[in-house]
Coordinates of C-alpha atoms in Angstrom, one line a residue:
M968 CA -89.7 190.9 -118.9
A969 CA -90.6 190.1 -115.3
V970 CA -90.5 186.5 -114.1
L971 CA -93.1 185.4 -111.6
W972 CA -91.7 183.3 -108.7
Y973 CA -93.8 182.1 -105.8
N974 CA -94.5 179.1 -103.8
A975 CA -97.9 177.6 -103.7
G976 CA -98.2 174.5 -101.5
D977 CA -95.8 172.0 -103.0
K978 CA -95.3 173.6 -106.3
R979 CA -93.3 176.5 -107.8
R980 CA -94.3 178.8 -110.6
I981 CA -91.8 180.3 -113.0
G982 CA -93.5 182.6 -115.4
G983 CA -96.9 181.1 -114.7
I984 CA -95.7 177.5 -115.4
A985 CA -96.1 175.0 -112.5
M986 CA -92.9 173.3 -111.6
P987 CA -92.7 170.3 -109.4
K988 CA -90.9 170.7 -106.1
P989 CA -87.5 169.2 -106.2
K990 CA -87.2 165.9 -104.2
S991 CA -85.1 166.0 -101.0
K992 CA -82.0 163.9 -101.0
N993 CA -82.2 160.6 -99.1
T994 CA -79.8 160.9 -96.2
K995 CA -79.9 157.2 -95.4
S996 CA -78.2 156.3 -98.6
T997 CA -75.2 158.4 -97.8
A998 CA -74.6 156.7 -94.4
P999 CA -72.9 153.6 -95.9
R1000 CA -70.8 155.9 -98.1
R1001 CA -69.6 157.9 -95.1
T1002 CA -68.9 154.7 -93.1
S1003 CA -66.9 153.2 -96.0
S1004 CA -65.0 156.4 -96.5
N1005 CA -64.1 156.7 -92.8
P1006 CA -60.4 155.9 -92.5
M1007 CA -60.8 154.8 -88.9
F1008 CA -63.6 152.4 -89.7
A1009 CA -61.5 151.0 -92.6
Y1010 CA -58.5 150.5 -90.3
I1011 CA -60.6 148.8 -87.6
Q1012 CA -62.4 146.6 -90.1
N1013 CA -59.0 145.5 -91.6
L1014 CA -57.6 144.9 -88.1
Y1015 CA -60.7 142.8 -87.2
N1016 CA -60.5 140.7 -90.4
R1017 CA -56.8 140.0 -89.8
S1018 CA -56.8 139.5 -86.1
A1019 CA -60.2 137.8 -85.3
P1020 CA -59.4 134.4 -86.9
L1021 CA -56.0 134.4 -85.4
L1022 CA -57.3 135.1 -81.9
I1023 CA -60.0 132.4 -82.1
C1024 CA -57.6 129.8 -83.4
E1025 CA -54.9 130.7 -80.8
A1026 CA -57.5 130.5 -78.0
A1027 CA -58.7 127.2 -79.2
L1028 CA -55.2 125.7 -79.5
L1029 CA -54.1 127.0 -76.1
G1030 CA -57.3 125.8 -74.4
F1031 CA -56.9 122.4 -76.1
A1032 CA -53.3 122.1 -75.0
A1033 CA -54.2 123.1 -71.4
I1034 CA -56.9 120.4 -71.3
L1035 CA -54.4 117.8 -72.6
I1036 CA -51.9 118.9 -69.9
V1037 CA -54.5 118.5 -67.2
F1038 CA -55.7 115.0 -68.2
R1039 CA -52.4 113.7 -69.6
P1040 CA -49.6 115.4 -67.7
V1041 CA -46.9 112.7 -68.1
A1042 CA -47.4 112.4 -71.8
M1043 CA -47.5 116.2 -72.3
L1044 CA -44.4 116.4 -70.1
S1045 CA -42.5 114.0 -72.4
M1046 CA -43.7 115.7 -75.5
M1047 CA -42.8 119.2 -74.3
T1048 CA -39.3 118.0 -73.2
F1049 CA -38.8 116.5 -76.7
I1050 CA -39.8 119.8 -78.3
V1051 CA -37.4 121.7 -76.1
G1052 CA -34.7 119.2 -77.0
V1053 CA -35.3 119.7 -80.8
A1054 CA -35.2 123.5 -80.2
L1055 CA -31.9 123.2 -78.3
I1056 CA -30.4 121.1 -81.1
L1057 CA -31.4 123.6 -83.8
F1058 CA -30.2 126.6 -81.7
G1059 CA -26.9 124.8 -81.0
L1060 CA -26.4 124.1 -84.7
Y1061 CA -27.0 127.7 -85.5
R1062 CA -24.6 129.0 -82.9
T1063 CA -21.9 126.4 -83.8
I1064 CA -22.1 127.2 -87.6
S1065 CA -22.1 131.0 -86.9
G1066 CA -19.2 130.5 -84.5
F1067 CA -17.1 128.6 -87.1
M1068 CA -17.8 131.4 -89.6
V1069 CA -16.7 134.1 -87.1
S1070 CA -13.7 132.1 -85.9
R1071 CA -11.9 132.7 -89.2
A1072 CA -11.7 136.4 -88.4
P1073 CA -9.3 137.9 -85.8
G1074 CA -10.5 137.3 -82.3
G1075 CA -12.5 134.2 -83.4
G1076 CA -15.9 132.9 -82.2
W1077 CA -14.9 129.8 -80.3
I1078 CA -17.1 130.7 -77.4
D1079 CA -20.1 130.5 -79.7
V1080 CA -18.8 127.2 -81.0
I1081 CA -18.5 125.8 -77.4
F1082 CA -21.9 127.2 -76.4
G1083 CA -23.5 125.7 -79.5
L1084 CA -22.0 122.3 -78.9
V1085 CA -23.3 122.3 -75.3
N1086 CA -26.8 123.1 -76.5
I1087 CA -26.6 120.3 -79.0
I1088 CA -25.6 117.8 -76.3
L1089 CA -28.4 119.0 -74.0
G1090 CA -30.9 118.8 -76.9
V1091 CA -29.9 115.2 -77.6
L1092 CA -30.2 114.3 -73.9
F1093 CA -33.7 116.0 -73.8
C1094 CA -34.8 114.0 -76.8
A1095 CA -33.4 110.7 -75.7
Y1096 CA -34.4 111.0 -72.0
P1097 CA -37.4 113.4 -71.8
V1098 CA -38.6 112.5 -68.3
D1099 CA -35.2 112.4 -66.8
S1100 CA -34.3 115.6 -68.5
F1101 CA -37.3 117.4 -67.0
M1102 CA -36.3 116.1 -63.6
G1103 CA -33.0 117.7 -64.2
I1104 CA -34.8 121.0 -64.8
V1105 CA -36.5 120.5 -61.5
Y1106 CA -33.2 120.2 -59.7
V1107 CA -32.0 123.3 -61.5
F1108 CA -35.0 125.1 -60.0
I1109 CA -34.1 123.7 -56.6
A1110 CA -30.6 125.2 -56.9
L1111 CA -32.1 128.6 -58.0
L1112 CA -34.5 128.5 -55.1
L1113 CA -31.7 127.8 -52.6
F1114 CA -29.6 130.6 -54.1
K1115 CA -32.5 133.1 -53.9
A1116 CA -33.3 132.0 -50.3
I1117 CA -29.6 132.4 -49.2
K1118 CA -29.5 135.8 -50.9
A1119 CA -32.8 136.9 -49.2
L1120 CA -31.5 135.6 -45.8
I1121 CA -28.2 137.5 -46.0
F1122 CA -30.1 140.7 -47.0
A1123 CA -32.5 140.3 -44.1
I1124 CA -29.6 139.8 -41.6
N1125 CA -27.9 142.9 -42.9
M1126 CA -31.1 144.9 -42.6
A1127 CA -31.6 143.6 -39.1
R1128 CA -28.1 144.6 -38.1
A1129 CA -28.5 148.1 -39.6
R1130 CA -32.0 148.4 -38.1
V1131 CA -33.2 149.6 -41.5
G1132 CA -36.2 148.4 -43.5
H1133 CA -38.7 145.6 -43.0
Y1134 CA -36.3 142.6 -42.5
V1135 CA -39.2 140.4 -41.3
M1136 CA -40.6 140.2 -44.8
D1137 CA -37.2 139.2 -46.2
L1138 CA -36.9 136.5 -43.5
T1139 CA -40.3 135.2 -44.4
V1140 CA -39.4 135.0 -48.1
A1141 CA -36.2 133.2 -47.3
A1142 CA -38.0 130.7 -45.2
V1143 CA -40.6 130.0 -47.9
L1144 CA -38.0 129.6 -50.5
F1145 CA -36.0 127.2 -48.3
L1146 CA -39.2 125.2 -47.6
L1147 CA -40.0 124.9 -51.3
A1148 CA -36.5 123.8 -52.2
I1149 CA -36.6 121.1 -49.5
L1150 CA -40.0 119.9 -50.6
L1151 CA -38.7 119.6 -54.2
M1152 CA -35.6 117.7 -53.1
F1153 CA -37.7 115.0 -51.4
F1154 CA -40.6 115.1 -53.9
P1155 CA -39.2 116.0 -57.3
M1156 CA -41.9 114.3 -59.2
V1157 CA -44.5 116.3 -57.4
G1158 CA -42.6 119.4 -58.3
A1159 CA -42.6 118.4 -62.0
I1160 CA -46.3 117.7 -62.0
T1161 CA -47.0 121.0 -60.2
M1162 CA -45.0 122.8 -62.9
I1163 CA -47.1 121.1 -65.5
Y1164 CA -50.3 122.2 -63.9
I1165 CA -49.0 125.7 -63.5
L1166 CA -48.2 125.7 -67.2
A1167 CA -51.8 124.5 -67.9
I1168 CA -53.2 127.5 -65.9
I1169 CA -50.9 129.9 -67.8
L1170 CA -52.2 128.5 -71.1
L1171 CA -55.8 128.9 -70.0
L1172 CA -55.2 132.5 -69.0
Y1173 CA -53.6 133.2 -72.4
A1174 CA -56.7 131.6 -74.1
A1175 CA -59.0 133.7 -71.9
S1176 CA -57.1 136.9 -72.8
D1177 CA -57.4 136.0 -76.5
I1178 CA -61.1 135.6 -76.2
Y1179 CA -61.4 138.9 -74.3
M1180 CA -59.4 140.7 -77.0
F1181 CA -61.7 139.2 -79.7
I1182 CA -64.8 140.4 -77.9
E1183 CA -63.4 143.9 -77.3
L1184 CA -62.3 144.2 -81.0
F1185 CA -65.8 143.0 -82.1
H1186 CA -67.5 145.7 -79.9
L1187 CA -65.1 148.4 -81.2
K1188 CA -65.9 147.5 -84.8
N1189 CA -69.6 147.7 -84.2
K1190 CA -69.3 151.0 -82.2
I1191 CA -67.4 152.7 -85.0
K1192 CA -69.8 151.3 -87.6
E1193 CA -72.7 153.0 -85.8

């Protein structure tokens, strides 16, 4: 028996019986399913959910610390020196205990014990005399600057004798390092305050980089979602 099949407008006929045209599937409803099943979108969404709050909190803390350093440099200097002292004491205790444990074996670990005890002593001094300890750090920087200046000067003299390289640049670097060391010798407190402000600038740069990373991650999430 023959079966009639033909289209007439929106309807179909099968054996003379009018059949409604099947409805087309809604493509819009499948878009969220495709987005949710996309592994890259799931990874970016998970990364955003984990990293965005941390980036915002870290940027806020770093910015707040930088503002405190700018407006209260001496107080922040004392607090940071105290924190460094506590860290030195904890590190010294760890090295001393580990050195005693290793010292029972052949060869010993007495160098670790001595190094740990020195760290503990320095940590106690940092906690007891925070401002004076930071001034000691400034004098350590002076010694390092003088060492680097002498090294650059010797290198420039050797290059000038051999007539090789751009020794003028090395002479300039040596002169600048010498000048900085002399200034820090006569004005150590200025050097300490300058280091504090440099630290504030570094913290602000870290806070700005965290905000930038958050913005880029937010744009990436929206772009993959589209």
